mmCIF file of C-alpha atoms in Angstrom:
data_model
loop_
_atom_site.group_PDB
_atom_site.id
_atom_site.type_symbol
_atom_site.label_atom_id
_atom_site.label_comp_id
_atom_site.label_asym_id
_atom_site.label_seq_id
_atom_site.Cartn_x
_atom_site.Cartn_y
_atom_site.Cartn_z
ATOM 1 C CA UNK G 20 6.372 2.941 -62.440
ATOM 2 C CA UNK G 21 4.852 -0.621 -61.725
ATOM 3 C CA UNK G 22 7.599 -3.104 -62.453
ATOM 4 C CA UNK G 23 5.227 -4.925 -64.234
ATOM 5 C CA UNK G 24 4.756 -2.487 -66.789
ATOM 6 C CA UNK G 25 8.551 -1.620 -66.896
ATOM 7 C CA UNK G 26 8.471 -5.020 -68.088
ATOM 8 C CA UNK G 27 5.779 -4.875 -71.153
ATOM 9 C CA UNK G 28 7.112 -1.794 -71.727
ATOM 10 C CA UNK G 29 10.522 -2.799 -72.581
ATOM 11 C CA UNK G 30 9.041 -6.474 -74.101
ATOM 12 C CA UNK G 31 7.372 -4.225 -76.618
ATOM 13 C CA UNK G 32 9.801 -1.928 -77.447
ATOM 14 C CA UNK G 33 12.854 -4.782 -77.788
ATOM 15 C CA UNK G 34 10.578 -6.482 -80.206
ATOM 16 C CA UNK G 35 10.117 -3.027 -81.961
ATOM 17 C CA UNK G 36 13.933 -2.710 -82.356
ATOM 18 C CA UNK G 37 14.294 -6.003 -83.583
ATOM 19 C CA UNK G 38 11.558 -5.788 -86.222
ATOM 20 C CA UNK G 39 12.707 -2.317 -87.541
ATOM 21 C CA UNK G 40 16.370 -4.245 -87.543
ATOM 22 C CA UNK G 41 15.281 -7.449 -89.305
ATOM 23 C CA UNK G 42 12.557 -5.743 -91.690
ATOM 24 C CA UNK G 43 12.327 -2.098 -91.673
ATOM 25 C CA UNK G 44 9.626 0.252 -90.657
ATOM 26 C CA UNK G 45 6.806 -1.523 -92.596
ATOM 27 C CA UNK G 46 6.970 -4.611 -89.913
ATOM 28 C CA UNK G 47 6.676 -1.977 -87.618
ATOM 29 C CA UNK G 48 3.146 -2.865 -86.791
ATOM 30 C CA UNK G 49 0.892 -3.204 -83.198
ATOM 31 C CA UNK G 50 0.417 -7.092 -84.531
ATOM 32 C CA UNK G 51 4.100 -7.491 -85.108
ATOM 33 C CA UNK G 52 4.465 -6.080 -81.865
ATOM 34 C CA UNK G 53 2.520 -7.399 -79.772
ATOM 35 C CA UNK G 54 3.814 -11.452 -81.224
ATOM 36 C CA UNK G 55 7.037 -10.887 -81.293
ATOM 37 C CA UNK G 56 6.952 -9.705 -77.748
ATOM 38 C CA UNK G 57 4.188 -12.374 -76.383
ATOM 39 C CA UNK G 58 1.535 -9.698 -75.462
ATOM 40 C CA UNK G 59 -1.421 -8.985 -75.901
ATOM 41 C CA UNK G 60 -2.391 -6.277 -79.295
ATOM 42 C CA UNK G 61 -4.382 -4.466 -77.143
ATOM 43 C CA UNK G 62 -1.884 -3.863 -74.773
ATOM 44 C CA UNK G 63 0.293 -2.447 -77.302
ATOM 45 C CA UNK G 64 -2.285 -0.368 -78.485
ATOM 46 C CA UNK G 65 -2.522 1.110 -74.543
ATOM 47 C CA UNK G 66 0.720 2.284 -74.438
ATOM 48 C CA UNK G 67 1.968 3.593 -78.406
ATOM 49 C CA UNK G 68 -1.660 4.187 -79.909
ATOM 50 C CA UNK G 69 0.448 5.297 -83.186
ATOM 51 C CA UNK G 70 3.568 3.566 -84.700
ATOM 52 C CA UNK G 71 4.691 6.833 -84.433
ATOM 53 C CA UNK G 72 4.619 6.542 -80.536
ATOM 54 C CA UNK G 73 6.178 3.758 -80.554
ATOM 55 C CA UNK G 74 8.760 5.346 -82.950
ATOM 56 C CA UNK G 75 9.495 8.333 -80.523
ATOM 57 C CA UNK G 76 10.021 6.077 -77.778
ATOM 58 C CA UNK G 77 12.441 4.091 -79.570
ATOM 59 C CA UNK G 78 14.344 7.887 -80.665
ATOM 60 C CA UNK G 79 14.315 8.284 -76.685
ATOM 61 C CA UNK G 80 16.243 5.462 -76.247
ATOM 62 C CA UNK G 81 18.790 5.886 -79.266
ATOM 63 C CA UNK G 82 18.836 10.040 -79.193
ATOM 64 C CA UNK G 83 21.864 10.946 -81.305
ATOM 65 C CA UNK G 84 24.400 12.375 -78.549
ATOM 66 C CA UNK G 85 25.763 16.196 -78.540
ATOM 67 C CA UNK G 86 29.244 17.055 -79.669
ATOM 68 C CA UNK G 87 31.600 16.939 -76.131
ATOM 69 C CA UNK G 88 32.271 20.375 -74.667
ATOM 70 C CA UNK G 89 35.432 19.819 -72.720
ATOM 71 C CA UNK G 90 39.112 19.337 -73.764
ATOM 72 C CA UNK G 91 41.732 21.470 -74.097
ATOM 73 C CA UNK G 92 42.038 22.453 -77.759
ATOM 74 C CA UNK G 93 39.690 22.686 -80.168
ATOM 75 C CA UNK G 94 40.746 19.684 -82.416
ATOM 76 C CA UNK G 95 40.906 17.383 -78.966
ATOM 77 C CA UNK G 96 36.678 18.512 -78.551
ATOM 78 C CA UNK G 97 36.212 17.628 -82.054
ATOM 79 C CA UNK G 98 38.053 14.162 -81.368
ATOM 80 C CA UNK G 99 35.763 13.493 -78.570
ATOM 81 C CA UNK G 100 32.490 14.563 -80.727
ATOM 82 C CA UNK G 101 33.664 12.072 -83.484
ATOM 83 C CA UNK G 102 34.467 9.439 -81.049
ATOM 84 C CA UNK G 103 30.709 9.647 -79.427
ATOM 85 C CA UNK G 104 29.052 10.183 -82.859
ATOM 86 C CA UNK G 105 31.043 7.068 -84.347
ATOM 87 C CA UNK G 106 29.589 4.647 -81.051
ATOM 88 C CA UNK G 107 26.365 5.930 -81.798
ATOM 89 C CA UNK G 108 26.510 5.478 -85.470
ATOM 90 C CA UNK G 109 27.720 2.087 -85.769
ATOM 91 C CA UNK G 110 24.986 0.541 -83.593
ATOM 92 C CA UNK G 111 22.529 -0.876 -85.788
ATOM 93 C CA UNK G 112 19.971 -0.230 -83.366
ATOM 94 C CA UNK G 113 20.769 3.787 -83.180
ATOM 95 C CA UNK G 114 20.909 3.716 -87.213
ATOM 96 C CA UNK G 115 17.538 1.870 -87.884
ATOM 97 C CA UNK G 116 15.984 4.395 -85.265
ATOM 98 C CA UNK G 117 17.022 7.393 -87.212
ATOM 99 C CA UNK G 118 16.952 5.908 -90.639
ATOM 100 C CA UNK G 119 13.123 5.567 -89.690
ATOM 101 C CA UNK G 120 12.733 8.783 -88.142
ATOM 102 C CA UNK G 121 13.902 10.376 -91.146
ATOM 103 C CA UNK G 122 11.323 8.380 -93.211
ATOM 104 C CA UNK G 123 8.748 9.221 -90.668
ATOM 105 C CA UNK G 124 9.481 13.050 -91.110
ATOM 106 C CA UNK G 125 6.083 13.967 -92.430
ATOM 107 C CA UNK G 126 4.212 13.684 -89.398
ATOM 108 C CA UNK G 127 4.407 16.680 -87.034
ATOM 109 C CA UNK G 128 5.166 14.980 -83.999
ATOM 110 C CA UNK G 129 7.992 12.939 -85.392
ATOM 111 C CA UNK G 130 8.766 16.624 -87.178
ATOM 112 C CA UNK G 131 8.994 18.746 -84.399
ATOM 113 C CA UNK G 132 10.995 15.693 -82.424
ATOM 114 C CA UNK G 133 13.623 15.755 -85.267
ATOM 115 C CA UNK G 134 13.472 19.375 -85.471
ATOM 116 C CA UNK G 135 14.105 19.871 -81.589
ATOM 117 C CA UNK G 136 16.998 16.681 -81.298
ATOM 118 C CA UNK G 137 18.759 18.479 -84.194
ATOM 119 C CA UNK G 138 18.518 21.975 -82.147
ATOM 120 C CA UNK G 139 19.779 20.545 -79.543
ATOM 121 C CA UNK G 140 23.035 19.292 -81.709
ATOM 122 C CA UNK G 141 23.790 22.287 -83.312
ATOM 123 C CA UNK G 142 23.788 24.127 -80.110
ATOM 124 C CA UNK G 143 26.334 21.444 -78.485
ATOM 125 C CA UNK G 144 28.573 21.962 -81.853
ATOM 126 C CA UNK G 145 29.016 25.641 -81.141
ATOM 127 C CA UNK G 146 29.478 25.210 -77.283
ATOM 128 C CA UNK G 147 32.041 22.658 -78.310
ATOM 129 C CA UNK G 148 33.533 24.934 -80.742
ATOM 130 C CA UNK G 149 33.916 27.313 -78.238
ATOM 131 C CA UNK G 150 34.055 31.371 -77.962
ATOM 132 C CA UNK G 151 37.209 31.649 -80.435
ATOM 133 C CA UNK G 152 34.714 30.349 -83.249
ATOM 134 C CA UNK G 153 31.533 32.761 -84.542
ATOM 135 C CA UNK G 154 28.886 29.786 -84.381
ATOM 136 C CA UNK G 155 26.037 30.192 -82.528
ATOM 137 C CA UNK G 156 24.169 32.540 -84.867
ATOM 138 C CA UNK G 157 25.436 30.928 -88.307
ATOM 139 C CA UNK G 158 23.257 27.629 -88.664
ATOM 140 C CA UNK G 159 24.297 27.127 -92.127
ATOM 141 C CA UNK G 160 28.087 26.671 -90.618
ATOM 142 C CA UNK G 161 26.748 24.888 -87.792
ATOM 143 C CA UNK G 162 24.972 22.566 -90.725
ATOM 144 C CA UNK G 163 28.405 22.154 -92.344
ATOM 145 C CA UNK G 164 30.336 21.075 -89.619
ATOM 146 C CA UNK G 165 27.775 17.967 -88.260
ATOM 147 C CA UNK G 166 27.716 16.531 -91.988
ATOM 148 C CA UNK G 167 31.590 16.686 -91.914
ATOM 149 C CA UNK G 168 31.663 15.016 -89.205
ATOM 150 C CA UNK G 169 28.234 12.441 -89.173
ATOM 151 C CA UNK G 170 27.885 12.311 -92.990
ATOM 152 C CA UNK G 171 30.873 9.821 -93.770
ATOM 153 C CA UNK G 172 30.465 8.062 -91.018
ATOM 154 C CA UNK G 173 26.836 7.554 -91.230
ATOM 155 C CA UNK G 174 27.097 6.530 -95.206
ATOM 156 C CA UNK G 175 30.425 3.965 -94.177
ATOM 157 C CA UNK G 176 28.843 2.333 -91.263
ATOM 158 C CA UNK G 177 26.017 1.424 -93.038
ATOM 159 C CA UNK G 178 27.818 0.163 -96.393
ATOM 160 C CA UNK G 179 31.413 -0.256 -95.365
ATOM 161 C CA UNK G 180 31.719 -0.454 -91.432
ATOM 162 C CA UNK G 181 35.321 -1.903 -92.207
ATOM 163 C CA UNK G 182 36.130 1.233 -94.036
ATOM 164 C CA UNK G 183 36.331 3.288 -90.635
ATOM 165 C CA UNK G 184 39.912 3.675 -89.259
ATOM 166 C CA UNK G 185 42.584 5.816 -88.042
ATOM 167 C CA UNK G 186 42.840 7.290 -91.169
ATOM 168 C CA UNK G 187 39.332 8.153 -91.874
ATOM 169 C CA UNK G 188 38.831 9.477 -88.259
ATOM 170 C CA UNK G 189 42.026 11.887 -89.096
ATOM 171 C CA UNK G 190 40.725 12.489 -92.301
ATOM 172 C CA UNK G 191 37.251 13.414 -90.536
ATOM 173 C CA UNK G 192 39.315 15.963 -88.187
ATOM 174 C CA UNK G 193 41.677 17.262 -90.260
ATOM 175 C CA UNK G 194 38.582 18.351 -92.792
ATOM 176 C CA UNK G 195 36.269 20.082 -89.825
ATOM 177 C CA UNK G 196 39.523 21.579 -87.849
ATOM 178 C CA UNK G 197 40.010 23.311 -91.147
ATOM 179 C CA UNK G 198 36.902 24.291 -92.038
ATOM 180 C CA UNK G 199 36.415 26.225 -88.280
ATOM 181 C CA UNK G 200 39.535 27.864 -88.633
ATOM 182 C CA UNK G 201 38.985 28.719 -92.143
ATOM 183 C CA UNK G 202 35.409 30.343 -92.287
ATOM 184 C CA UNK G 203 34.333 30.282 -88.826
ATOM 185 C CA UNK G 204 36.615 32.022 -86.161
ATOM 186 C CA UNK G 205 35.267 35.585 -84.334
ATOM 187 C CA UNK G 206 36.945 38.591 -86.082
ATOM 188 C CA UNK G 207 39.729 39.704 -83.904
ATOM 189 C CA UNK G 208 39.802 36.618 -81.384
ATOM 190 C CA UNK G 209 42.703 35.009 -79.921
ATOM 191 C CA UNK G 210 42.887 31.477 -80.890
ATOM 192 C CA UNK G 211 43.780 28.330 -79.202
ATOM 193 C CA UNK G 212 47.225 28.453 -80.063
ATOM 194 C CA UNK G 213 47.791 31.433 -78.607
ATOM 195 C CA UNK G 214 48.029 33.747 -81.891
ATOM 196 C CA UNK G 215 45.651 37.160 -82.008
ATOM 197 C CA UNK G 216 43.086 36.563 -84.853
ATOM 198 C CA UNK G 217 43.939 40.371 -85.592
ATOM 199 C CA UNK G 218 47.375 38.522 -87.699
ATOM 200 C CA UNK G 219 45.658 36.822 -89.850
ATOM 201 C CA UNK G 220 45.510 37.576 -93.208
ATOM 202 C CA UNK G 221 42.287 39.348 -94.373
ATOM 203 C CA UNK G 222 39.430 37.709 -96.053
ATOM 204 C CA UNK G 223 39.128 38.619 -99.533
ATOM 205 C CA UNK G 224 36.206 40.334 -99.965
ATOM 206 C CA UNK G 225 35.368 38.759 -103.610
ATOM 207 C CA UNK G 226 34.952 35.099 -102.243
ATOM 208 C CA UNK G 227 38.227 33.887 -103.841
ATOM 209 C CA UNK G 228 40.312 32.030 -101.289
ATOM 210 C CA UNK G 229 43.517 33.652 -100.083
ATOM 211 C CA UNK G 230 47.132 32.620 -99.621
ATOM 212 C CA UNK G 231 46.641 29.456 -96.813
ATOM 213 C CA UNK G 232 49.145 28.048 -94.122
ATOM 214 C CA UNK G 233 49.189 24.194 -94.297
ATOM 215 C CA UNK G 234 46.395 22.145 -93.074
ATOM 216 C CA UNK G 235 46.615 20.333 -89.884
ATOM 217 C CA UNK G 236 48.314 16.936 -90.215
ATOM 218 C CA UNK G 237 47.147 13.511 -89.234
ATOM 219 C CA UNK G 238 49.957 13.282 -87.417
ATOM 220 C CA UNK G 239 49.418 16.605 -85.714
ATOM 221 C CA UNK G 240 46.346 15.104 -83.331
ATOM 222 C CA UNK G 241 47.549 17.410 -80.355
ATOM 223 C CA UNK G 242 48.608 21.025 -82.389
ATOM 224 C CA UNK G 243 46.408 23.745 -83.472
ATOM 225 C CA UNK G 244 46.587 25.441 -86.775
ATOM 226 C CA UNK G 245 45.256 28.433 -87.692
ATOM 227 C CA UNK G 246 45.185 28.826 -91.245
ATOM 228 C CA UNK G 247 44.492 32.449 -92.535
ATOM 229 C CA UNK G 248 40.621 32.975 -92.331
ATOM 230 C CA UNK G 249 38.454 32.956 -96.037
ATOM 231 C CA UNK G 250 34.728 35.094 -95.828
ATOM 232 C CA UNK G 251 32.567 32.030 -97.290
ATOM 233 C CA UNK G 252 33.123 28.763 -98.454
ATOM 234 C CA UNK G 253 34.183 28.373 -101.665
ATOM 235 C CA UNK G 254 31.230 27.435 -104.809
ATOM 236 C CA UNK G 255 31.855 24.306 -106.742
ATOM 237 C CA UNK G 256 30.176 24.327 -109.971
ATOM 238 C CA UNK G 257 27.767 21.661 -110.630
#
């Protein structure tokens, strides 16, 4: 590409993440723009027609990452995942960019976009989940484990950013470690720590929880446990 519109390229779409940062997506505008960058509205116009262009460019930039497929263990993959969610949540730049995204959902192209990016994540959570865990057909699992691990992160960094520590990044682990082991390993697998799913105590059939071995610990950040397998999450009334 001509350096020169590399340039008024990236003029315009700077000034489009600091005017979704400073004012939302209603500043979003080619007049906004096009002053805040020193260029011309027409120009603007040339290269995003639509807000919504300019929009999916900005998504380009800040595109959520996928959950990290190597490390030993299972709870070691899910401490990467949270570690590259976490950088990508607490940018404010990242945030404003899917914040208006979400609000943009009712046009197609911005749509299929989300609808494709979020494909693409719940893929990378049951590659990092790996074959021990029965993922890659069960969305509504797949569902379950990215809000464990994006939802309390997402709703701290944008109310409480001080809020997110040690403890809530064990607390994060401890509560999507579990909820693989408990609902989502392959029937007869051998797990990470070495133990043949085929001793595990059955699921009970009428969707009330069996007996349970202790969660993982905080302090356990390196060991596997493999608490006794349930056949659905359990119903909370209300």
């Amino acid at each position: 590409m001509d350096p020169r519109l590399t340039r008024t390229r990236d003029a315009a779409l700077a000034a489009a993440d600091a005017l979704l940062d400073e004012f939302g997506m209603t500043a979003l505008t080619h007049q906004n723009v096009a002053a805040r960058a020193g260029l011309g509205r027409a120009t603007v116009y040339r290269h995003w027609p639509t807000t919504v262009d300019l929009l999916l460019d900005l998504h380009t930039r800040y595109r959520p990452p996928l959950f990290v497929t190597t490390g030993d263990t299972l709870r070691e993959r899910m401490a990467a995942s949270f570690d590259a969610q976490l950088e990508h949540l607490v940018d404010p730049r990242s945030r404003n960019v899917s914040v208006a995204l979400q609000g943009a959902a009712q046009h197609e192209r911005v749509w299929l976009r989300l609808s494709e990016t979020n494909a693409a994540r719940l893929r990378s959570v049951a590659d990092a989940a790996g074959p021990a865990y029965d993922l890659h057909e069960r969305r509504e699992h797949l569902l379950t484990v990215l809000a464990l691990m994006t939802g309390p992160v997402l709703q701290l960094a944008t109310f409480s950013p001080t809020a997110i520590d040690a403890d809530l990044r064990a607390t994060v682990l401890d509560a999507v470690v579990d909820y693989l082991n408990s609902y989502c390993r392959t029937r007869g697998a051998t797990t990470e720590n070495g133990a043949p799913g085929s001793t595990l105590a059955p699921a009970v059939r009428d969707g009330s929880p069996g007996p349970r071995t202790s969660t993982p610990s905080r302090r356990q950040d390196q060991q596997e446990v493999t608490p006794p397998m349930r056949s659905e999450p359990p119903h909370h009334a209300g």
